[in-house]
Short mmCIF file of C-alpha atoms in Angstrom, two decimals:
data_model
loop_
_atom_site.label_atom_id
_atom_site.label_comp_id
_atom_site.label_asym_id
_atom_site.label_seq_id
_atom_site.Cartn_x
_atom_site.Cartn_y
_atom_site.Cartn_z
CA UNK S 1 2.48 40.49 -51.86
CA UNK S 2 -1.25 41.06 -52.47
CA UNK S 3 -3.43 43.20 -50.24
CA UNK S 4 -5.42 40.32 -48.66
CA UNK S 5 -2.26 38.46 -47.65
CA UNK S 6 -0.78 41.64 -46.09
CA UNK S 7 -4.02 42.15 -44.17
CA UNK S 8 -3.81 38.57 -42.83
CA UNK S 9 -0.23 39.12 -41.63
CA UNK S 10 -1.18 42.33 -39.82
CA UNK S 11 -4.17 40.71 -38.08
CA UNK S 12 -2.15 37.65 -37.06
CA UNK S 13 0.61 39.85 -35.64
CA UNK S 14 -1.86 41.91 -33.63
CA UNK S 15 -3.52 38.75 -32.23
CA UNK S 16 -0.18 37.32 -31.17
CA UNK S 17 0.61 40.50 -29.27
CA UNK S 18 -2.57 40.13 -27.22
CA UNK S 19 -2.70 36.34 -26.71
CA UNK S 20 -1.97 35.60 -23.01
CA UNK S 21 1.51 34.22 -22.45
CA UNK S 22 0.08 31.18 -20.63
CA UNK S 23 -1.64 30.05 -23.85
CA UNK S 24 1.59 30.46 -25.79
CA UNK S 25 3.37 28.45 -23.14
CA UNK S 26 0.78 25.67 -23.43
CA UNK S 27 1.34 25.56 -27.17
CA UNK S 28 5.10 25.44 -26.71
CA UNK S 29 4.78 22.80 -24.01
CA UNK S 30 2.82 20.32 -26.11
CA UNK S 31 2.82 16.89 -24.52
CA UNK S 32 2.35 15.11 -27.86
CA UNK S 33 4.51 12.00 -27.95
CA UNK S 34 5.91 13.07 -31.33
CA UNK S 35 7.26 16.24 -29.72
CA UNK S 36 9.07 14.53 -26.87
CA UNK S 37 12.83 14.82 -27.40
CA UNK S 38 13.83 11.59 -25.66
CA UNK S 39 12.77 8.00 -26.22
CA UNK S 40 13.88 4.74 -24.52
CA UNK S 41 12.69 1.23 -25.27
CA UNK S 42 10.97 -0.78 -22.54
CA UNK S 43 11.64 -4.50 -22.79
CA UNK S 44 8.78 -6.68 -21.53
CA UNK S 45 9.40 -10.19 -20.15
CA UNK S 46 6.30 -11.90 -21.58
CA UNK S 47 4.77 -12.71 -24.95
CA UNK S 48 2.16 -9.96 -25.28
CA UNK S 49 -0.13 -12.18 -27.36
CA UNK S 50 -0.72 -14.43 -24.34
CA UNK S 51 -0.49 -11.62 -21.78
CA UNK S 52 -2.94 -9.07 -23.19
CA UNK S 53 -4.22 -6.67 -20.51
CA UNK S 54 -1.56 -7.85 -18.05
CA UNK S 55 0.02 -5.02 -15.99
CA UNK S 56 3.60 -4.03 -16.66
CA UNK S 57 5.34 -2.45 -13.66
CA UNK S 58 8.96 -1.58 -14.37
CA UNK S 59 11.74 0.59 -12.94
CA UNK S 60 13.18 3.04 -15.46
CA UNK S 61 16.47 4.93 -15.23
CA UNK S 62 16.40 7.85 -17.66
CA UNK S 63 19.32 8.51 -19.99
CA UNK S 64 18.56 12.24 -19.86
CA UNK S 65 17.07 14.54 -17.21
CA UNK S 66 13.30 13.97 -17.12
CA UNK S 67 10.98 16.86 -16.21
CA UNK S 68 8.55 16.03 -13.39
CA UNK S 69 6.97 17.89 -10.49
CA UNK S 70 5.14 14.94 -8.91
CA UNK S 71 3.31 11.70 -9.71
CA UNK S 72 0.52 13.57 -11.50
CA UNK S 73 2.35 16.37 -13.35
CA UNK S 74 5.28 15.18 -15.41
CA UNK S 75 6.52 14.64 -18.96
CA UNK S 76 6.57 10.81 -18.93
CA UNK S 77 4.48 9.04 -21.59
CA UNK S 78 4.35 5.40 -22.64
CA UNK S 79 3.66 4.30 -26.20
CA UNK S 80 4.06 1.32 -28.49
CA UNK S 81 4.82 0.82 -32.17
CA UNK S 82 3.35 -2.13 -34.03
CA UNK S 83 4.76 -0.93 -37.34
CA UNK S 84 2.20 1.79 -37.94
CA UNK S 85 3.79 4.47 -35.75
CA UNK S 86 3.72 5.41 -32.10
CA UNK S 87 0.48 4.95 -30.15
CA UNK S 88 0.20 6.45 -26.68
CA UNK S 89 -1.27 4.26 -23.91
CA UNK S 90 -2.38 5.16 -20.40
CA UNK S 91 0.36 4.99 -17.79
CA UNK S 92 1.21 5.87 -14.20
CA UNK S 93 4.46 6.72 -12.46
CA UNK S 94 5.48 6.40 -8.81
CA UNK S 95 8.65 6.11 -6.76
CA UNK S 96 10.15 9.27 -8.31
CA UNK S 97 13.84 9.96 -7.59
CA UNK S 98 14.46 13.70 -7.90
CA UNK S 99 17.77 15.30 -8.89
CA UNK S 100 16.37 18.83 -8.33
CA UNK S 101 12.93 20.33 -7.73
CA UNK S 102 11.68 19.57 -11.25
CA UNK S 103 13.75 16.69 -12.67
CA UNK S 104 14.04 12.96 -11.96
CA UNK S 105 16.59 10.41 -13.05
CA UNK S 106 14.41 7.34 -12.35
CA UNK S 107 10.92 6.18 -11.41
CA UNK S 108 8.60 3.19 -11.63
CA UNK S 109 6.18 3.06 -14.55
CA UNK S 110 2.90 1.15 -14.77
CA UNK S 111 0.96 0.45 -17.96
CA UNK S 112 -1.39 -2.24 -19.26
CA UNK S 113 -0.54 -4.34 -22.31
CA UNK S 114 -3.04 -3.47 -25.07
CA UNK S 115 -5.77 -5.85 -26.17
CA UNK S 116 -4.57 -5.79 -29.78
CA UNK S 117 -0.97 -6.75 -28.92
CA UNK S 118 0.50 -9.01 -31.60
CA UNK S 119 3.83 -9.89 -30.02
CA UNK S 120 5.84 -7.88 -32.55
CA UNK S 121 5.22 -4.41 -31.12
CA UNK S 122 7.87 -2.48 -29.24
CA UNK S 123 7.21 -0.36 -26.14
CA UNK S 124 8.81 2.98 -25.34
CA UNK S 125 8.90 5.67 -22.67
CA UNK S 126 9.12 9.15 -24.14
CA UNK S 127 9.85 12.24 -22.08
CA UNK S 128 11.19 15.78 -22.03
CA UNK S 129 13.66 17.77 -19.93
CA UNK S 130 11.36 20.82 -20.05
CA UNK S 131 7.91 21.53 -18.66
CA UNK S 132 4.92 19.82 -20.28
CA UNK S 133 1.23 19.54 -19.62
CA UNK S 134 0.11 16.95 -17.10
CA UNK S 135 -1.12 13.70 -18.67
CA UNK S 136 -4.90 13.54 -18.86
CA UNK S 137 -5.82 9.90 -18.20
CA UNK S 138 -8.99 8.53 -16.59
CA UNK S 139 -8.64 7.55 -12.93
CA UNK S 140 -9.56 3.88 -13.22
CA UNK S 141 -8.81 2.69 -9.68
CA UNK S 142 -9.29 4.04 -6.17
CA UNK S 143 -8.62 2.91 -2.61
CA UNK S 144 -10.61 3.98 0.47
CA UNK S 145 -10.12 3.29 4.18
CA UNK S 146 -13.52 1.98 5.32
CA UNK S 147 -15.46 0.00 7.94
CA UNK S 148 -18.14 -2.66 7.56
CA UNK S 149 -20.68 -3.83 10.12
CA UNK S 150 -23.56 -6.26 9.67
CA UNK S 151 -25.18 -8.44 12.33
CA UNK S 152 -27.91 -10.51 10.66
CA UNK S 153 -28.50 -12.54 13.83
CA UNK S 154 -27.58 -11.46 17.37
CA UNK S 155 -24.05 -12.59 18.14
CA UNK S 156 -23.24 -13.47 14.51
CA UNK S 157 -21.64 -10.33 13.15
CA UNK S 158 -19.36 -9.02 10.46
CA UNK S 159 -17.40 -6.15 11.96
CA UNK S 160 -14.10 -5.12 10.40
CA UNK S 161 -11.93 -2.31 9.06
CA UNK S 162 -10.87 -2.70 5.46
CA UNK S 163 -9.47 -1.04 2.37
CA UNK S 164 -12.10 -0.79 -0.36
CA UNK S 165 -10.66 -1.18 -3.87
CA UNK S 166 -12.82 0.16 -6.70
CA UNK S 167 -12.39 0.13 -10.46
CA UNK S 168 -14.47 2.34 -12.75
CA UNK S 169 -17.35 2.64 -10.24
CA UNK S 170 -17.37 -1.05 -9.26
CA UNK S 171 -16.09 -2.49 -5.98
CA UNK S 172 -13.60 -5.24 -6.77
CA UNK S 173 -11.93 -6.16 -3.44
CA UNK S 174 -11.98 -5.45 0.25
CA UNK S 175 -8.64 -5.96 2.03
CA UNK S 176 -9.38 -6.52 5.71
CA UNK S 177 -7.20 -4.82 8.32
CA UNK S 178 -8.70 -6.25 11.50
CA UNK S 179 -12.00 -7.50 12.89
CA UNK S 180 -14.26 -10.54 12.74
CA UNK S 181 -16.53 -12.25 10.25
CA UNK S 182 -18.93 -14.77 11.83
CA UNK S 183 -16.39 -15.47 14.57
CA UNK S 184 -13.39 -15.80 12.26
CA UNK S 185 -10.45 -13.37 12.36
CA UNK S 186 -10.03 -11.41 9.13
CA UNK S 187 -6.76 -9.46 9.33
CA UNK S 188 -5.05 -9.86 5.92
CA UNK S 189 -8.17 -11.45 4.43
CA UNK S 190 -9.05 -10.31 0.91
CA UNK S 191 -12.72 -10.40 -0.01
CA UNK S 192 -13.32 -10.69 -3.75
CA UNK S 193 -16.70 -9.28 -4.76
CA UNK S 194 -18.98 -10.52 -7.51
CA UNK S 195 -18.50 -8.91 -10.93
CA UNK S 196 -20.13 -5.49 -11.31
CA UNK S 197 -20.79 -4.98 -7.59
CA UNK S 198 -21.56 -1.34 -6.85
CA UNK S 199 -21.57 -1.72 -3.05
CA UNK S 200 -19.43 -3.53 -0.52
CA UNK S 201 -22.08 -5.80 1.03
CA UNK S 202 -22.04 -9.38 2.32
CA UNK S 203 -24.51 -10.38 -0.41
CA UNK S 204 -21.94 -9.35 -3.03
CA UNK S 205 -19.07 -11.43 -1.61
CA UNK S 206 -17.67 -13.99 -4.06
CA UNK S 207 -14.50 -15.45 -2.53
CA UNK S 208 -11.99 -15.10 0.32
CA UNK S 209 -8.20 -15.35 0.33
CA UNK S 210 -5.92 -14.82 3.31
CA UNK S 211 -2.25 -13.91 3.51
CA UNK S 212 -2.09 -14.12 7.30
CA UNK S 213 -0.02 -16.67 9.22
CA UNK S 214 -2.04 -18.98 11.46
CA UNK S 215 -1.54 -22.16 13.46
CA UNK S 216 -3.71 -24.74 15.23
CA UNK S 217 -4.46 -24.50 18.97
CA UNK S 218 -6.48 -26.42 21.53
CA UNK S 219 -10.01 -25.21 22.30
CA UNK S 220 -13.06 -23.95 20.47
CA UNK S 221 -11.27 -21.31 18.39
CA UNK S 222 -9.23 -24.08 16.69
CA UNK S 223 -6.57 -21.63 15.43
CA UNK S 224 -4.88 -18.30 16.13
CA UNK S 225 -2.21 -16.09 14.61
CA UNK S 226 -2.18 -12.85 12.66
CA UNK S 227 -5.74 -13.33 11.28
CA UNK S 228 -7.01 -12.59 14.80
CA UNK S 229 -4.75 -9.54 15.20
CA UNK S 230 -5.98 -6.67 17.34
CA UNK S 231 -2.81 -4.58 16.98
CA UNK S 232 -2.60 -3.29 13.41
CA UNK S 233 -0.83 -0.46 11.57
CA UNK S 234 -1.64 0.39 7.97
CA UNK S 235 -1.27 3.03 5.29
CA UNK S 236 -1.96 3.74 1.64
CA UNK S 237 1.39 3.61 -0.17
CA UNK S 238 0.33 4.48 -3.74
CA UNK S 239 -3.00 5.72 -5.10
CA UNK S 240 -2.74 6.21 -8.85
CA UNK S 241 -4.87 5.98 -11.98
CA UNK S 242 -3.84 2.41 -12.90
CA UNK S 243 -2.50 0.97 -9.64
CA UNK S 244 -3.11 1.25 -5.90
CA UNK S 245 -0.92 -0.18 -3.13
CA UNK S 246 -1.50 -0.53 0.61
CA UNK S 247 0.49 -1.83 3.55
CA UNK S 248 -0.94 -3.71 6.54
CA UNK S 249 1.16 -4.87 9.51
CA UNK S 250 -0.44 -6.92 12.28
CA UNK S 251 0.60 -8.80 15.39
CA UNK S 252 -1.18 -11.87 16.72
CA UNK S 253 -3.08 -11.57 20.05
CA UNK S 254 -0.37 -13.66 21.73
CA UNK S 255 2.36 -11.34 20.41
CA UNK S 256 4.24 -14.21 18.79
CA UNK S 257 3.61 -13.63 15.05
CA UNK S 258 3.96 -10.47 12.97
CA UNK S 259 2.68 -10.29 9.41
CA UNK S 260 3.78 -7.31 7.28
CA UNK S 261 2.26 -7.31 3.80
CA UNK S 262 2.04 -5.05 0.77
CA UNK S 263 -1.04 -5.47 -1.44
CA UNK S 264 -1.10 -4.13 -5.02
CA UNK S 265 -4.08 -3.92 -7.34
CA UNK S 266 -3.57 -3.14 -11.02
CA UNK S 267 -6.35 -1.97 -13.32
CA UNK S 268 -7.76 -4.95 -15.21
CA UNK S 269 -10.31 -4.20 -17.95
CA UNK S 270 -11.30 -7.87 -18.41
CA UNK S 271 -13.44 -10.23 -16.33
CA UNK S 272 -10.28 -11.75 -14.83
CA UNK S 273 -9.34 -10.00 -11.59
CA UNK S 274 -6.06 -10.29 -9.73
CA UNK S 275 -4.37 -8.77 -6.69
CA UNK S 276 -0.70 -9.17 -5.76
CA UNK S 277 0.66 -9.67 -2.24
CA UNK S 278 4.23 -9.20 -1.02
CA UNK S 279 4.22 -11.21 2.21
CA UNK S 280 6.50 -11.29 5.23
CA UNK S 281 5.71 -13.50 8.25
CA UNK S 282 7.91 -13.37 11.35
CA UNK S 283 7.75 -15.71 14.34
CA UNK S 284 8.65 -13.56 17.36
CA UNK S 285 8.55 -16.33 19.99
CA UNK S 286 8.74 -20.10 19.75
CA UNK S 287 5.30 -21.68 19.19
CA UNK S 288 4.12 -25.23 19.84
CA UNK S 289 1.30 -26.30 17.52
CA UNK S 290 -1.79 -27.64 19.30
CA UNK S 291 -5.24 -28.77 18.20
CA UNK S 292 -5.32 -31.23 15.31
CA UNK S 293 -1.87 -30.05 14.18
CA UNK S 294 -2.80 -29.61 10.54
CA UNK S 295 -2.42 -25.83 10.50
CA UNK S 296 1.24 -26.02 11.41
CA UNK S 297 2.27 -22.66 10.01
CA UNK S 298 -0.13 -21.47 7.32
CA UNK S 299 1.37 -18.98 4.86
CA UNK S 300 -1.80 -18.26 2.86
CA UNK S 301 -5.22 -19.76 2.21
CA UNK S 302 -8.11 -19.73 -0.21
CA UNK S 303 -11.67 -20.17 1.05
CA UNK S 304 -14.88 -20.79 -0.80
CA UNK S 305 -18.08 -20.40 1.20
CA UNK S 306 -21.82 -20.88 1.33
CA UNK S 307 -24.41 -19.34 3.64
CA UNK S 308 -28.14 -20.01 3.67
CA UNK S 309 -30.89 -18.29 5.65
CA UNK S 310 -34.60 -19.02 5.78
CA UNK S 311 -35.44 -15.44 6.79
CA UNK S 312 -32.62 -13.14 5.63
CA UNK S 313 -32.36 -13.05 1.86
CA UNK S 314 -29.04 -11.16 1.88
CA UNK S 315 -27.42 -14.14 3.63
CA UNK S 316 -28.23 -16.52 0.78
CA UNK S 317 -24.87 -16.16 -0.93
CA UNK S 318 -21.98 -18.24 -2.17
CA UNK S 319 -21.33 -21.85 -3.08
CA UNK S 320 -18.59 -24.27 -2.13
CA UNK S 321 -16.90 -24.99 -5.42
CA UNK S 322 -16.65 -28.74 -6.04
CA UNK S 323 -13.04 -29.21 -7.16
CA UNK S 324 -9.45 -28.54 -6.14
CA UNK S 325 -6.60 -28.46 -8.62
CA UNK S 326 -2.96 -28.25 -7.59
CA UNK S 327 0.27 -28.09 -9.56
CA UNK S 328 2.25 -30.80 -7.78
CA UNK S 329 5.95 -31.27 -7.12
CA UNK S 330 6.04 -33.99 -9.82
CA UNK S 331 5.00 -31.24 -12.27
CA UNK S 332 1.56 -32.70 -12.92
CA UNK S 333 -1.83 -31.16 -12.17
CA UNK S 334 -3.67 -33.02 -9.41
CA UNK S 335 -7.46 -33.01 -8.97
CA UNK S 336 -9.54 -33.58 -5.81
CA UNK S 337 -13.27 -33.47 -5.04
CA UNK S 338 -14.68 -31.20 -2.33
CA UNK S 339 -17.74 -32.07 -0.17
CA UNK S 340 -20.13 -29.17 -0.73
CA UNK S 341 -22.30 -29.63 2.37
CA UNK S 342 -20.09 -30.21 5.46
CA UNK S 343 -21.86 -30.97 8.74
CA UNK S 344 -19.11 -30.73 11.35
CA UNK S 345 -17.85 -27.64 13.20
CA UNK S 346 -14.45 -29.32 13.24
CA UNK S 347 -12.42 -29.32 10.07
CA UNK S 348 -12.87 -32.37 7.84
CA UNK S 349 -9.52 -32.77 6.07
CA UNK S 350 -9.55 -33.62 2.37
CA UNK S 351 -5.76 -33.23 2.18
CA UNK S 352 -3.85 -33.62 5.43
CA UNK S 353 -0.24 -33.54 6.54
CA UNK S 354 0.27 -37.25 5.89
CA UNK S 355 -0.79 -36.87 2.24
CA UNK S 356 2.41 -34.85 1.72
CA UNK S 357 1.18 -32.82 -1.26
CA UNK S 358 3.76 -30.17 -2.16
CA UNK S 359 3.65 -27.51 -4.86
CA UNK S 360 5.84 -27.85 -7.94
CA UNK S 361 7.64 -25.28 -10.06
CA UNK S 362 4.55 -23.44 -11.33
CA UNK S 363 3.42 -23.20 -7.70
CA UNK S 364 -0.33 -22.71 -7.97
CA UNK S 365 -3.46 -24.08 -6.32
CA UNK S 366 -7.11 -23.36 -7.04
CA UNK S 367 -10.74 -23.97 -6.14
CA UNK S 368 -12.90 -24.32 -9.24
CA UNK S 369 -16.06 -25.51 -10.96
CA UNK S 370 -15.56 -27.27 -14.29
CA UNK S 371 -19.23 -26.79 -15.25
CA UNK S 372 -18.84 -23.00 -15.37
CA UNK S 373 -15.11 -22.54 -15.88
CA UNK S 374 -14.86 -20.32 -12.82
CA UNK S 375 -11.73 -20.65 -10.67
CA UNK S 376 -10.14 -18.84 -7.73
CA UNK S 377 -6.41 -19.40 -7.33
CA UNK S 378 -3.29 -18.58 -5.38
CA UNK S 379 -0.17 -18.38 -7.52
CA UNK S 380 3.27 -18.14 -5.91
CA UNK S 381 6.30 -16.61 -7.58
CA UNK S 382 8.22 -19.76 -6.67
CA UNK S 383 7.88 -22.94 -4.64
CA UNK S 384 11.30 -22.30 -3.09
CA UNK S 385 13.06 -19.39 -1.44
CA UNK S 386 10.28 -18.72 1.08
CA UNK S 387 12.20 -19.95 4.10
CA UNK S 388 15.81 -20.76 4.86
CA UNK S 389 16.54 -24.37 5.75
CA UNK S 390 15.17 -27.84 5.03
CA UNK S 391 11.53 -26.83 5.47
CA UNK S 392 11.57 -24.47 2.48
CA UNK S 393 8.72 -25.22 0.09
CA UNK S 394 4.93 -25.22 0.24
CA UNK S 395 2.73 -28.08 1.39
CA UNK S 396 -0.97 -27.99 0.47
CA UNK S 397 -3.80 -29.03 2.78
CA UNK S 398 -7.57 -28.74 2.34
CA UNK S 399 -10.60 -28.96 4.60
CA UNK S 400 -14.30 -28.20 4.85
CA UNK S 401 -16.33 -27.31 7.90
CA UNK S 402 -19.61 -25.90 9.12
CA UNK S 403 -18.95 -22.44 10.56
CA UNK S 404 -22.46 -21.58 11.76
CA UNK S 405 -25.48 -23.80 12.41
CA UNK S 406 -28.38 -21.90 13.98
CA UNK S 407 -32.13 -21.86 13.48
CA UNK S 408 -32.58 -19.99 10.22
CA UNK S 409 -28.85 -19.66 9.37
CA UNK S 410 -26.16 -22.05 8.18
CA UNK S 411 -22.70 -21.13 6.90
CA UNK S 412 -20.10 -23.55 5.53
CA UNK S 413 -16.60 -23.13 4.16
CA UNK S 414 -14.10 -25.07 2.11
CA UNK S 415 -10.46 -24.01 2.49
CA UNK S 416 -7.22 -24.68 0.69
CA UNK S 417 -4.09 -23.94 2.75
CA UNK S 418 -0.52 -23.24 1.66
CA UNK S 419 1.56 -24.26 4.68
CA UNK S 420 5.10 -24.75 5.87
CA UNK S 421 6.76 -27.82 4.42
CA UNK S 422 7.01 -29.44 7.86
CA UNK S 423 6.55 -33.08 6.86
CA UNK S 424 8.05 -35.53 4.41
CA UNK S 425 6.73 -39.07 3.95
CA UNK S 426 8.36 -41.44 6.42
CA UNK S 427 9.63 -38.60 8.58
CA UNK S 428 8.39 -36.74 11.63
CA UNK S 429 5.86 -33.92 11.57
CA UNK S 430 7.51 -30.83 13.03
CA UNK S 431 5.05 -29.11 15.38
CA UNK S 432 7.31 -26.26 16.49
CA UNK S 433 7.47 -22.83 14.88
CA UNK S 434 10.90 -21.61 15.99
CA UNK S 435 11.61 -18.09 17.17
CA UNK S 436 13.24 -16.09 14.37
CA UNK S 437 11.49 -17.98 11.58
CA UNK S 438 11.01 -15.52 8.69
CA UNK S 439 8.92 -16.29 5.60
CA UNK S 440 8.93 -13.98 2.57
CA UNK S 441 7.25 -14.45 -0.81
CA UNK S 442 5.22 -12.82 -3.59
CA UNK S 443 1.87 -14.30 -4.56
CA UNK S 444 -1.21 -13.49 -6.61
CA UNK S 445 -4.87 -14.05 -5.78
CA UNK S 446 -6.64 -14.38 -9.12
CA UNK S 447 -10.18 -15.13 -10.23
CA UNK S 448 -11.00 -16.30 -13.76
CA UNK S 449 -14.62 -16.46 -14.89
CA UNK S 450 -13.90 -18.79 -17.80
CA UNK S 451 -11.24 -21.34 -18.59
CA UNK S 452 -10.98 -22.97 -15.17
CA UNK S 453 -7.73 -24.38 -13.86
CA UNK S 454 -6.23 -24.49 -17.37
CA UNK S 455 -6.45 -20.69 -17.47
CA UNK S 456 -4.88 -20.53 -13.99
CA UNK S 457 -1.98 -22.62 -15.31
CA UNK S 458 -1.40 -20.06 -18.10
CA UNK S 459 -1.75 -17.17 -15.64
CA UNK S 460 0.95 -18.68 -13.43
CA UNK S 461 3.53 -18.50 -16.22
CA UNK S 462 2.84 -14.80 -16.82
CA UNK S 463 2.78 -13.98 -13.11
CA UNK S 464 6.11 -15.63 -12.38
CA UNK S 465 7.79 -13.79 -15.26
CA UNK S 466 6.22 -10.43 -14.44
CA UNK S 467 6.92 -10.64 -10.70
CA UNK S 468 10.61 -11.23 -11.31
CA UNK S 469 10.61 -8.15 -13.55
CA UNK S 470 8.64 -5.82 -11.24
CA UNK S 471 10.35 -3.36 -8.85
CA UNK S 472 10.85 -4.84 -5.41
CA UNK S 473 8.30 -3.56 -2.91
CA UNK S 474 10.08 -4.80 0.21
CA UNK S 475 11.41 -1.31 0.83
CA UNK S 476 7.83 -0.13 1.23
CA UNK S 477 7.47 -2.29 4.33
CA UNK S 478 9.22 0.42 6.32
CA UNK S 479 7.15 3.23 4.77
#
């Protein structure tokens, strides 16, 4: 052994004696995926080449004890192998089931399919039974309990509590808890903002969807139900780096309808934006439908809007998109035109009860503009299984109306409703919502900037497969 090598050994030994034990521990506790002792394959239910950037949310039971302290500090990593070795991808865990104070035997894992997926790659969760460093991933999504107030003209106000959903510094959605928007109830209304909006403002609103249950009544209000709820409970269920989840439960002013929903937003790095709703509507007392009878038990709705002001520039927002497309029960895509400048405060029905338009197996409906390729859609996990009995299924109705007509301000809407299947051609229209009626379903509110209704049709196939695969969130309704 030469002198220089002996000198190196002595110096290295001395340094090791004085290196703090915490640094040595960090070295020993490397979180590199190659150093993880355990690996399990994650099967995905979709073709990744047509589902790039789609969120995967799966329940995993570990074959070995998995070290974890909480949702942020744990040994769980997700990776894929396309033939060139393991590549780590950002992930999130929640719903941890502990076996002791530092080990779990199961949890839910969220990750996003990579943009270079080729359909041949395999996905894995790797983990350790001993302590590791916490994963160091960017926090892409956030949720905030907030309030919005704006009264552009006396008596015409926007005043509501909402959850603000942000992604990488941009506001993507507002999920309304309770309040009013130009006289309309907004509980369970989701406001989609324009791309790259940095503030939640009326001028940035792009589209509305509602997962409240409403019904027609006599009088000026024209409808009531859980959208007009004043009694609301809510909480943030999950707030992670790739996914956030909130719960909102509301009761109609009359005390006869309760809507309990879970809303989940997954990080989406593309222009397409989507939010998932797990919906439960309960009829607490028998209800007789009044008014024009068209809203005879609305499960969800999609509304495009337009407001114009001669004096308030911030109120010059929105357009009523000119087309409706619906995947019908005969498994064909149906197209309808939408009047873009309604003049009546009463709903003008484009599709009414007597048209008997029901959703088919792909179970989607959308408002769109073929000239731009933009489309807003509701996609249901299924067109059956929502309700026990003969009225299971989803009937589609559509209307336009003028919401506000004042000097200097006009606001119009066009709405597409998913309703109870309370009418079949040649039969009677059922105008009673019976006590004990319980409607449960999963649905997605999605916006595509390009591709129009054809892209919605593709999205529906992925959503239905992924929703069947995802962990049930019904248990969170009691959280």
